[in-house]
Amino acid sequence: MERTLWGDAWRRLRKNKLAIFGFCWIVLLILIALTADLWVPSVLGSPTFVDTATAAEMTRLRPSLEHPFGTDVLGRDELARVIYGARISLAIGAIAVSISLVIGLVLGTTAAYFGGIWDSIIMRGTDIFMAFPYILFAIALLAALGPSFINMFLAIGIIGWTPIARVIRSVILQVKQNDYVSAARALGANNLRIVLRHILPNSIAPVVVYATMAIGTAILSEAALSFLGLGIQPPTPSWGLMIADAQKYLADAPWLVGFPGLAILLTVLSFTFLGDGLRDAMDVKVTQ
Amino acid sequence: MLAYIGKRILQFIPVFIGATLILFFFRAVIPGDPVKLIAGERDLPEAIYQQIVANHHLDEPMYVQYGYYMSDLLHGDLGTSLQRKLPVLNIFAEKFPYTARLALCAICVEILIGLSAGIISAVKKYSFLDALVTISTSVLVSVPAFWLGMLLQMFFGIFLKNVTGGAISLPVSGAGAISSYPVWMHYILPAITLASVSLAYTARIMRSQLLEVMNADYIRTALAKGLSKRAVIMKHALKNAMIPVITFIGIDFGSMMSGAILTETIFSWPGIGFEIFRAIGQRDWPIVMGGVILVVFVVMIINLIIDISYAFFDPRIRYGKKAGD
């Protein structure tokens, strides 16, 4: 078998029980979220439709065989809502972190590769963004653009670019000293080719580690923003929104708070474990 | 030292201008007629409409508007609440002490629990306690703090109260409300909730710093001299391991100010955060934007003070390069 960086990393990762636990939970969650439309509505019931005729008697039923996580205040199956909430959380994780990655990689690479005035401008830019406490920036942006699905992707994505830019900058500053970079330059390769073919492939491991952990942070941010009413709007189920709705019923329906929170905990923990595992397996230090 | 302070304050200015530019931009892109945002959704006579436009300089170019905006900010004018018709600054002046007190209590919890957990887990490395600290810090940084706060409310406010017939319980709502509990008890659950994420990070940093310092030469020398392990840790290791931890706690004050939005919301705490949350619900944007600017400004000032005091205690920073570069 060919020994590559990724092959070696995978062999080491397999021995890390926590990372494998995280990996399996994430894969399972993705499968459930992707196939939800095929079986959830017929088996558990619709996550959004409210049957006004039966809502009064179906409200806040305790967990049972028929409704494993109970029912919410409008009589909808809580498990169905948690499953559909997973779609939102995974989408936020994937899309928001992709936005951060694109901005962070482009700016971080530019700063490190060209240095000088570019480095100063871009790094002062990260200083400005980092002056905002994480969630406040998102609140201000959503207050300005209005709460919506797409604006939330943007808000969480834009706030996340600074650490990625710093990580990639510090790595490239070291990588660009290597002889093979000088060799490529001597052979007449242009800047774009040097960056894409020689520098980025050798700098990407710490970014992969950081991005994995950033997915967890993005999921937590989505929960917080939806909880505050700035993110996902009803009736779409989101874990943060479900917790907000259930707060009124802490005393008589604690499971409505419990299950969405447990889903967040397990998912974020999985991304953290996987990120930790990747860091050890690829032997990188994530510094900002 | 003076030169260092001057340099740091000069560096502070572009960051402040940048941050206000971003917030000004956000304000400018709010969709809809800005006059209607100021006067409310109603038909205005043309004369009054023009007067509002002139009073708020809405007919001037953007960069002139930014100039007026900055000048208002520097004069402490954050705008007027749409719903309550009060200056935003007056509203927050009344709320600020509650948030500051809550954040201070949370910092105390963070120091007390975070530091001791970190020290115990470093001294008893790979023991049961160490594993317990590692697992609980992982869990704490992976749950939304507002969810944790609700679990605390459920346990201390509802479950314990029912089980003990009301003998043992803690209040689940903010200070200032009429209640049968003494005032200080209202701080317990919100402070723990607000501190939860930070204390987990404090414990982790404390552990890794102490473990790193314990490998240093001067620790080996102290042990070789025959000092007891306890004396070495208390007198030599802790002092040096503390510096990054203290920096973290100081900078963390900023994230507490913003984390307070969620904590204050679930505990109905009458502070800045709860006010911002209420304003979001009422679409009262001047309060939301004013609150964000206020918190950003307070956080920047605190970070500046920490940087300067850090240089005061550690001369290497004054003369050498910036920490972290």
PDB file of N, CA and C in Angstrom, chain A residues 159-217:
ATOM      1  N   ILE A 159     -17.478  35.756  10.329  1.00  0.00           N
ATOM      2  CA  ILE A 159     -16.792  35.938  11.611  1.00  0.00           C
ATOM      3  C   ILE A 159     -15.689  34.892  11.786  1.00  0.00           C
ATOM      4  N   GLY A 160     -15.793  33.740  11.068  1.00  0.00           N
ATOM      5  CA  GLY A 160     -14.851  32.646  11.313  1.00  0.00           C
ATOM      6  C   GLY A 160     -13.563  32.723  10.495  1.00  0.00           C
ATOM      7  N   TRP A 161     -13.412  33.728   9.624  1.00  0.00           N
ATOM      8  CA  TRP A 161     -12.256  33.671   8.724  1.00  0.00           C
ATOM      9  C   TRP A 161     -10.935  34.028   9.411  1.00  0.00           C
ATOM     10  N   THR A 162     -10.991  34.858  10.479  1.00  0.00           N
ATOM     11  CA  THR A 162      -9.726  35.358  11.038  1.00  0.00           C
ATOM     12  C   THR A 162      -8.804  34.267  11.587  1.00  0.00           C
ATOM     13  N   PRO A 163      -9.315  33.326  12.401  1.00  0.00           N
ATOM     14  CA  PRO A 163      -8.383  32.305  12.907  1.00  0.00           C
ATOM     15  C   PRO A 163      -7.790  31.478  11.768  1.00  0.00           C
ATOM     16  N   ILE A 164      -8.610  31.189  10.723  1.00  0.00           N
ATOM     17  CA  ILE A 164      -8.101  30.383   9.612  1.00  0.00           C
ATOM     18  C   ILE A 164      -6.999  31.148   8.876  1.00  0.00           C
ATOM     19  N   ALA A 165      -7.217  32.451   8.659  1.00  0.00           N
ATOM     20  CA  ALA A 165      -6.185  33.252   7.999  1.00  0.00           C
ATOM     21  C   ALA A 165      -4.895  33.237   8.816  1.00  0.00           C
ATOM     22  N   ARG A 166      -5.010  33.324  10.139  1.00  0.00           N
ATOM     23  CA  ARG A 166      -3.810  33.330  10.985  1.00  0.00           C
ATOM     24  C   ARG A 166      -3.094  31.993  10.963  1.00  0.00           C
ATOM     25  N   VAL A 167      -3.898  30.896  11.001  1.00  0.00           N
ATOM     26  CA  VAL A 167      -3.282  29.571  10.979  1.00  0.00           C
ATOM     27  C   VAL A 167      -2.501  29.387   9.678  1.00  0.00           C
ATOM     28  N   ILE A 168      -3.157  29.656   8.539  1.00  0.00           N
ATOM     29  CA  ILE A 168      -2.506  29.400   7.248  1.00  0.00           C
ATOM     30  C   ILE A 168      -1.313  30.332   7.064  1.00  0.00           C
ATOM     31  N   ARG A 169      -1.420  31.569   7.571  1.00  0.00           N
ATOM     32  CA  ARG A 169      -0.309  32.510   7.435  1.00  0.00           C
ATOM     33  C   ARG A 169       0.932  31.979   8.159  1.00  0.00           C
ATOM     34  N   SER A 170       0.734  31.525   9.407  1.00  0.00           N
ATOM     35  CA  SER A 170       1.913  31.098  10.171  1.00  0.00           C
ATOM     36  C   SER A 170       2.544  29.859   9.546  1.00  0.00           C
ATOM     37  N   VAL A 171       1.715  28.973   8.959  1.00  0.00           N
ATOM     38  CA  VAL A 171       2.286  27.775   8.332  1.00  0.00           C
ATOM     39  C   VAL A 171       3.056  28.147   7.068  1.00  0.00           C
ATOM     40  N   ILE A 172       2.442  29.004   6.241  1.00  0.00           N
ATOM     41  CA  ILE A 172       3.083  29.334   4.960  1.00  0.00           C
ATOM     42  C   ILE A 172       4.383  30.095   5.175  1.00  0.00           C
ATOM     43  N   LEU A 173       4.424  30.916   6.217  1.00  0.00           N
ATOM     44  CA  LEU A 173       5.674  31.634   6.501  1.00  0.00           C
ATOM     45  C   LEU A 173       6.834  30.654   6.658  1.00  0.00           C
ATOM     46  N   GLN A 174       6.540  29.465   7.227  1.00  0.00           N
ATOM     47  CA  GLN A 174       7.603  28.458   7.358  1.00  0.00           C
ATOM     48  C   GLN A 174       7.810  27.711   6.046  1.00  0.00           C
ATOM     49  N   VAL A 175       6.692  27.299   5.417  1.00  0.00           N
ATOM     50  CA  VAL A 175       6.799  26.455   4.220  1.00  0.00           C
ATOM     51  C   VAL A 175       7.535  27.191   3.091  1.00  0.00           C
ATOM     52  N   LYS A 176       7.295  28.499   2.988  1.00  0.00           N
ATOM     53  CA  LYS A 176       7.867  29.193   1.820  1.00  0.00           C
ATOM     54  C   LYS A 176       9.392  29.328   1.913  1.00  0.00           C
ATOM     55  N   GLN A 177       9.972  28.995   3.062  1.00  0.00           N
ATOM     56  CA  GLN A 177      11.427  29.007   3.207  1.00  0.00           C
ATOM     57  C   GLN A 177      12.077  27.771   2.578  1.00  0.00           C
ATOM     58  N   ASN A 178      11.241  26.754   2.263  1.00  0.00           N
ATOM     59  CA  ASN A 178      11.804  25.483   1.808  1.00  0.00           C
ATOM     60  C   ASN A 178      12.504  25.609   0.451  1.00  0.00           C
ATOM     61  N   ASP A 179      13.495  24.730   0.250  1.00  0.00           N
ATOM     62  CA  ASP A 179      14.273  24.769  -0.987  1.00  0.00           C
ATOM     63  C   ASP A 179      13.429  24.498  -2.223  1.00  0.00           C
ATOM     64  N   TYR A 180      12.402  23.593  -2.077  1.00  0.00           N
ATOM     65  CA  TYR A 180      11.633  23.270  -3.282  1.00  0.00           C
ATOM     66  C   TYR A 180      10.851  24.471  -3.782  1.00  0.00           C
ATOM     67  N   VAL A 181      10.564  25.432  -2.892  1.00  0.00           N
ATOM     68  CA  VAL A 181       9.879  26.641  -3.347  1.00  0.00           C
ATOM     69  C   VAL A 181      10.850  27.503  -4.158  1.00  0.00           C
ATOM     70  N   SER A 182      12.070  27.648  -3.642  1.00  0.00           N
ATOM     71  CA  SER A 182      13.094  28.397  -4.396  1.00  0.00           C
ATOM     72  C   SER A 182      13.347  27.716  -5.736  1.00  0.00           C
ATOM     73  N   ALA A 183      13.389  26.368  -5.729  1.00  0.00           N
ATOM     74  CA  ALA A 183      13.642  25.624  -6.954  1.00  0.00           C
ATOM     75  C   ALA A 183      12.555  25.894  -7.987  1.00  0.00           C
ATOM     76  N   ALA A 184      11.277  25.853  -7.520  1.00  0.00           N
ATOM     77  CA  ALA A 184      10.169  26.108  -8.440  1.00  0.00           C
ATOM     78  C   ALA A 184      10.282  27.502  -9.025  1.00  0.00           C
ATOM     79  N   ARG A 185      10.677  28.452  -8.164  1.00  0.00           N
ATOM     80  CA  ARG A 185      10.785  29.827  -8.636  1.00  0.00           C
ATOM     81  C   ARG A 185      11.909  29.939  -9.671  1.00  0.00           C
ATOM     82  N   ALA A 186      13.033  29.261  -9.380  1.00  0.00           N
ATOM     83  CA  ALA A 186      14.171  29.296 -10.296  1.00  0.00           C
ATOM     84  C   ALA A 186      13.805  28.690 -11.647  1.00  0.00           C
ATOM     85  N   LEU A 187      12.903  27.684 -11.626  1.00  0.00           N
ATOM     86  CA  LEU A 187      12.475  27.059 -12.873  1.00  0.00           C
ATOM     87  C   LEU A 187      11.502  27.930 -13.644  1.00  0.00           C
ATOM     88  N   GLY A 188      11.095  29.059 -13.043  1.00  0.00           N
ATOM     89  CA  GLY A 188      10.271  30.003 -13.775  1.00  0.00           C
ATOM     90  C   GLY A 188       8.778  29.842 -13.533  1.00  0.00           C
ATOM     91  N   ALA A 189       8.376  29.086 -12.478  1.00  0.00           N
ATOM     92  CA  ALA A 189       6.954  28.950 -12.202  1.00  0.00           C
ATOM     93  C   ALA A 189       6.401  30.288 -11.718  1.00  0.00           C
ATOM     94  N   ASN A 190       5.146  30.595 -12.104  1.00  0.00           N
ATOM     95  CA  ASN A 190       4.591  31.864 -11.632  1.00  0.00           C
ATOM     96  C   ASN A 190       4.026  31.704 -10.215  1.00  0.00           C
ATOM     97  N   ASN A 191       3.660  32.857  -9.623  1.00  0.00           N
ATOM     98  CA  ASN A 191       3.215  32.855  -8.224  1.00  0.00           C
ATOM     99  C   ASN A 191       2.046  31.913  -7.987  1.00  0.00           C
ATOM    100  N   LEU A 192       1.041  31.980  -8.882  1.00  0.00           N
ATOM    101  CA  LEU A 192      -0.157  31.174  -8.686  1.00  0.00           C
ATOM    102  C   LEU A 192       0.191  29.688  -8.659  1.00  0.00           C
ATOM    103  N   ARG A 193       1.078  29.275  -9.596  1.00  0.00           N
ATOM    104  CA  ARG A 193       1.453  27.876  -9.668  1.00  0.00           C
ATOM    105  C   ARG A 193       2.234  27.461  -8.413  1.00  0.00           C
ATOM    106  N   ILE A 194       3.138  28.328  -7.968  1.00  0.00           N
ATOM    107  CA  ILE A 194       3.921  27.998  -6.770  1.00  0.00           C
ATOM    108  C   ILE A 194       2.991  27.810  -5.572  1.00  0.00           C
ATOM    109  N   VAL A 195       2.041  28.746  -5.423  1.00  0.00           N
ATOM    110  CA  VAL A 195       1.143  28.660  -4.274  1.00  0.00           C
ATOM    111  C   VAL A 195       0.269  27.424  -4.358  1.00  0.00           C
ATOM    112  N   LEU A 196      -0.365  27.199  -5.533  1.00  0.00           N
ATOM    113  CA  LEU A 196      -1.333  26.110  -5.637  1.00  0.00           C
ATOM    114  C   LEU A 196      -0.673  24.736  -5.664  1.00  0.00           C
ATOM    115  N   ARG A 197       0.481  24.608  -6.323  1.00  0.00           N
ATOM    116  CA  ARG A 197       1.093  23.291  -6.497  1.00  0.00           C
ATOM    117  C   ARG A 197       2.092  22.946  -5.399  1.00  0.00           C
ATOM    118  N   HIS A 198       2.774  23.945  -4.857  1.00  0.00           N
ATOM    119  CA  HIS A 198       3.871  23.619  -3.948  1.00  0.00           C
ATOM    120  C   HIS A 198       3.623  24.037  -2.506  1.00  0.00           C
ATOM    121  N   ILE A 199       3.023  25.211  -2.317  1.00  0.00           N
ATOM    122  CA  ILE A 199       2.886  25.699  -0.941  1.00  0.00           C
ATOM    123  C   ILE A 199       1.629  25.175  -0.258  1.00  0.00           C
ATOM    124  N   LEU A 200       0.456  25.371  -0.881  1.00  0.00           N
ATOM    125  CA  LEU A 200      -0.792  24.969  -0.210  1.00  0.00           C
ATOM    126  C   LEU A 200      -0.842  23.475   0.147  1.00  0.00           C
ATOM    127  N   PRO A 201      -0.473  22.562  -0.787  1.00  0.00           N
ATOM    128  CA  PRO A 201      -0.555  21.143  -0.409  1.00  0.00           C
ATOM    129  C   PRO A 201       0.303  20.812   0.812  1.00  0.00           C
ATOM    130  N   ASN A 202       1.368  21.570   1.037  1.00  0.00           N
ATOM    131  CA  ASN A 202       2.230  21.295   2.182  1.00  0.00           C
ATOM    132  C   ASN A 202       1.810  22.064   3.434  1.00  0.00           C
ATOM    133  N   SER A 203       0.770  22.900   3.304  1.00  0.00           N
ATOM    134  CA  SER A 203       0.360  23.720   4.449  1.00  0.00           C
ATOM    135  C   SER A 203      -1.043  23.390   4.920  1.00  0.00           C
ATOM    136  N   ILE A 204      -1.700  22.430   4.252  1.00  0.00           N
ATOM    137  CA  ILE A 204      -3.136  22.303   4.435  1.00  0.00           C
ATOM    138  C   ILE A 204      -3.518  21.525   5.706  1.00  0.00           C
ATOM    139  N   ALA A 205      -2.622  20.670   6.211  1.00  0.00           N
ATOM    140  CA  ALA A 205      -2.991  19.809   7.337  1.00  0.00           C
ATOM    141  C   ALA A 205      -3.504  20.593   8.554  1.00  0.00           C
ATOM    142  N   PRO A 206      -2.795  21.649   9.005  1.00  0.00           N
ATOM    143  CA  PRO A 206      -3.320  22.381  10.164  1.00  0.00           C
ATOM    144  C   PRO A 206      -4.675  23.022   9.881  1.00  0.00           C
ATOM    145  N   VAL A 207      -4.906  23.414   8.623  1.00  0.00           N
ATOM    146  CA  VAL A 207      -6.189  24.032   8.282  1.00  0.00           C
ATOM    147  C   VAL A 207      -7.310  23.009   8.378  1.00  0.00           C
ATOM    148  N   VAL A 208      -7.021  21.774   7.916  1.00  0.00           N
ATOM    149  CA  VAL A 208      -8.027  20.713   8.012  1.00  0.00           C
ATOM    150  C   VAL A 208      -8.394  20.482   9.474  1.00  0.00           C
ATOM    151  N   VAL A 209      -7.377  20.422  10.343  1.00  0.00           N
ATOM    152  CA  VAL A 209      -7.622  20.216  11.771  1.00  0.00           C
ATOM    153  C   VAL A 209      -8.467  21.363  12.320  1.00  0.00           C
ATOM    154  N   TYR A 210      -8.062  22.590  12.007  1.00  0.00           N
ATOM    155  CA  TYR A 210      -8.772  23.733  12.566  1.00  0.00           C
ATOM    156  C   TYR A 210     -10.210  23.788  12.045  1.00  0.00           C
ATOM    157  N   ALA A 211     -10.398  23.511  10.741  1.00  0.00           N
ATOM    158  CA  ALA A 211     -11.739  23.593  10.156  1.00  0.00           C
ATOM    159  C   ALA A 211     -12.673  22.566  10.793  1.00  0.00           C
ATOM    160  N   THR A 212     -12.146  21.356  11.089  1.00  0.00           N
ATOM    161  CA  THR A 212     -12.974  20.336  11.730  1.00  0.00           C
ATOM    162  C   THR A 212     -13.525  20.843  13.055  1.00  0.00           C
ATOM    163  N   MET A 213     -12.633  21.474  13.843  1.00  0.00           N
ATOM    164  CA  MET A 213     -13.097  21.988  15.126  1.00  0.00           C
ATOM    165  C   MET A 213     -14.033  23.187  14.927  1.00  0.00           C
ATOM    166  N   ALA A 214     -13.784  23.974  13.871  1.00  0.00           N
ATOM    167  CA  ALA A 214     -14.604  25.169  13.633  1.00  0.00           C
ATOM    168  C   ALA A 214     -16.046  24.794  13.307  1.00  0.00           C
ATOM    169  N   ILE A 215     -16.248  23.570  12.743  1.00  0.00           N
ATOM    170  CA  ILE A 215     -17.621  23.140  12.467  1.00  0.00           C
ATOM    171  C   ILE A 215     -18.414  23.082  13.762  1.00  0.00           C
ATOM    172  N   GLY A 216     -17.779  22.548  14.817  1.00  0.00           N
ATOM    173  CA  GLY A 216     -18.443  22.503  16.125  1.00  0.00           C
ATOM    174  C   GLY A 216     -18.808  23.894  16.612  1.00  0.00           C
ATOM    175  N   THR A 217     -17.867  24.836  16.474  1.00  0.00           N
ATOM    176  CA  THR A 217     -18.129  26.210  16.912  1.00  0.00           C
ATOM    177  C   THR A 217     -19.285  26.822  16.119  1.00  0.00           C
TER     178      THR A 217
END
